[in-house]
Structures are given as structure tokens and as C-alpha cells.
Short mmCIF file of C-alpha atoms in Angstrom, two decimals:
data_model
loop_
_atom_site.label_atom_id
_atom_site.label_comp_id
_atom_site.label_asym_id
_atom_site.label_seq_id
_atom_site.Cartn_x
_atom_site.Cartn_y
_atom_site.Cartn_z
CA GLN C 1 128.33 90.66 101.47
CA VAL C 2 126.67 93.62 102.78
CA GLN C 3 122.73 93.12 101.42
CA LEU C 4 119.98 95.92 101.40
CA VAL C 5 116.75 94.27 100.96
CA GLU C 6 114.38 96.16 99.52
CA SER C 7 110.41 95.55 99.66
CA GLY C 8 106.88 97.27 99.01
CA GLY C 9 107.07 98.27 95.79
CA GLY C 10 104.08 97.63 93.15
CA LEU C 11 101.39 98.49 90.93
CA VAL C 12 99.42 101.55 91.76
CA GLN C 13 96.90 103.85 90.72
CA PRO C 14 97.66 107.71 89.20
CA GLY C 15 96.97 109.49 92.64
CA GLY C 16 97.93 106.52 95.03
CA SER C 17 100.55 106.39 97.09
CA LEU C 18 103.31 103.09 98.05
CA ARG C 19 105.90 103.15 100.82
CA LEU C 20 109.03 101.16 99.94
CA SER C 21 111.57 100.16 102.79
CA CYS C 22 115.17 99.03 102.71
CA ALA C 23 116.30 97.00 105.03
CA ALA C 24 120.57 97.02 105.98
CA PRO C 25 122.87 95.63 108.29
CA ALA C 26 122.98 97.35 111.38
CA SER C 27 126.68 98.21 110.92
CA ILE C 28 126.02 100.86 108.28
CA PHE C 29 122.92 101.21 108.80
CA SER C 30 123.41 104.80 110.99
CA ILE C 31 127.34 105.27 109.12
CA TYR C 32 125.88 105.26 105.60
CA ASN C 33 123.71 108.03 103.40
CA ILE C 34 120.99 106.24 102.13
CA GLY C 35 119.40 106.99 98.56
CA TRP C 36 116.94 105.60 96.67
CA TYR C 37 117.17 105.63 92.62
CA ARG C 38 115.42 104.55 89.88
CA ARG C 39 115.20 103.69 86.17
CA ALA C 40 112.77 104.28 84.28
CA PRO C 41 112.41 102.11 80.65
CA GLY C 42 114.87 103.08 78.08
CA LYS C 43 115.88 106.55 80.66
CA GLN C 44 119.22 106.81 82.82
CA ARG C 45 119.29 105.72 86.80
CA GLU C 46 118.14 109.50 88.75
CA LEU C 47 118.99 109.67 91.95
CA VAL C 48 115.24 110.73 93.29
CA ALA C 49 116.16 110.93 97.45
CA VAL C 50 118.71 110.65 100.37
CA ILE C 51 118.93 110.52 103.59
CA PHE C 52 122.44 111.36 105.18
CA ASN C 53 123.41 109.78 108.17
CA GLY C 54 123.00 113.05 109.97
CA TYR C 55 119.16 112.16 108.55
CA SER C 56 118.93 115.81 106.48
CA THR C 57 117.59 114.80 103.47
CA ASN C 58 117.70 115.63 99.79
CA TYR C 59 114.98 115.46 96.81
CA ALA C 60 114.71 115.37 93.50
CA ASP C 61 112.55 118.50 91.76
CA SER C 62 110.16 115.96 90.58
CA VAL C 63 109.11 114.34 93.92
CA LYS C 64 109.75 117.03 95.84
CA GLY C 65 106.79 117.61 98.33
CA ARG C 66 105.29 114.21 97.17
CA PHE C 67 108.02 111.62 98.24
CA THR C 68 109.44 111.46 101.82
CA THR C 69 112.27 108.90 103.22
CA SER C 70 113.49 108.72 106.39
CA ARG C 71 114.89 106.05 109.25
CA ASP C 72 113.55 103.61 111.24
CA ASN C 73 116.40 103.04 113.81
CA ALA C 74 114.33 100.23 115.76
CA LYS C 75 114.62 98.56 112.43
CA ASN C 76 117.52 99.21 110.94
CA THR C 77 115.18 100.43 107.90
CA VAL C 78 115.12 103.67 105.32
CA ASN C 79 111.88 104.18 104.20
CA LEU C 80 110.79 105.99 101.07
CA GLN C 81 106.67 107.12 101.55
CA MET C 82 105.79 108.09 98.18
CA ASN C 83 102.21 109.45 97.31
CA SER C 84 100.36 111.55 94.41
CA LEU C 85 101.77 108.73 92.06
CA LYS C 86 101.88 109.63 88.54
CA PRO C 87 102.37 107.54 85.67
CA GLU C 88 105.97 109.16 85.31
CA ASP C 89 106.85 107.46 88.49
CA THR C 90 106.71 104.45 87.15
CA ALA C 91 110.33 102.54 87.33
CA VAL C 92 112.26 99.96 89.41
CA TYR C 93 113.39 101.65 92.62
CA TYR C 94 116.86 100.51 93.88
CA CYS C 95 117.95 101.32 97.46
CA ASN C 96 121.49 102.59 97.70
CA ALA C 97 123.78 102.90 100.90
CA LYS C 98 127.30 104.59 100.12
CA ALA C 99 129.91 106.10 102.62
CA PRO C 100 133.74 107.07 101.59
CA GLY C 101 134.97 104.30 99.90
CA TYR C 102 131.95 101.66 99.73
CA GLU C 103 128.60 101.75 98.02
CA TYR C 104 125.95 98.87 98.28
CA TRP C 105 123.15 98.09 96.15
CA GLY C 106 119.91 96.62 96.98
CA GLN C 107 117.89 94.26 94.14
CA GLY C 108 115.27 96.62 93.03
CA THR C 109 111.82 96.90 93.48
CA GLN C 110 109.02 97.65 90.68
CA VAL C 111 106.80 100.53 90.68
CA THR C 112 103.91 100.92 88.47
CA VAL C 113 101.56 104.20 88.41
CA GLN C 114 98.97 102.98 85.79
CA VAL C 115 94.90 103.06 85.41
#
């Protein structure tokens, strides 16, 4: 059973920053594409950012210029740095690891942006 472990969520004021981390087993870390999804109350899950196994990245238009995802090879971890947070960023954020024929999810971490 592959386990992805997320951390770093919390409560922050608008304009603030948070960093989420997703720890993955070494066996999949370098091979899989790692994505960050979020689900806000009453909304569908959406892809926020993805870092491919070749290290290129892609972002949803709503977070471009504010969010950055990166790999930490020493820790087998993918990070999501979130800056200039807005109330509409409030959601449960999920880490996802995907490769042909395989897909794994983290347990989710709550991010709340409010005054």
C-alpha cells in the first residue's frame, strides 16, 4: 500500500503564505508525476499544480504567479508554496501521484484563508 503523507495546512489571513508538503515513498517519488488538487465546499475537485517526473510544472490559471511546486529529492517530498493567499483558496488540498496504470492519493490537508 503506497502512502502519501501531506502536511502544512492551516489557517492564514488573506495575503499570507503557507507551504504544503507531500512525502512519498522513494520507489515512486522520482518516477511519478505529483499533482496537487483541491476541493472547496460545494465545488468539484480541481487540479491546482503538477510537477512531472522531468521536473517541468503546470498550474491552474487561478494560482499562476502565486503558487509554486517543487521537488526535494533529499526528502522524497514535493512542496507547494502558496503565497498571496485569497479566501477562495480555502479548500482541502490533496496530493496525488500518478503513473501509467497507477494512482495514489494523500489524506488531504485543510487550508483556510480568512480574516
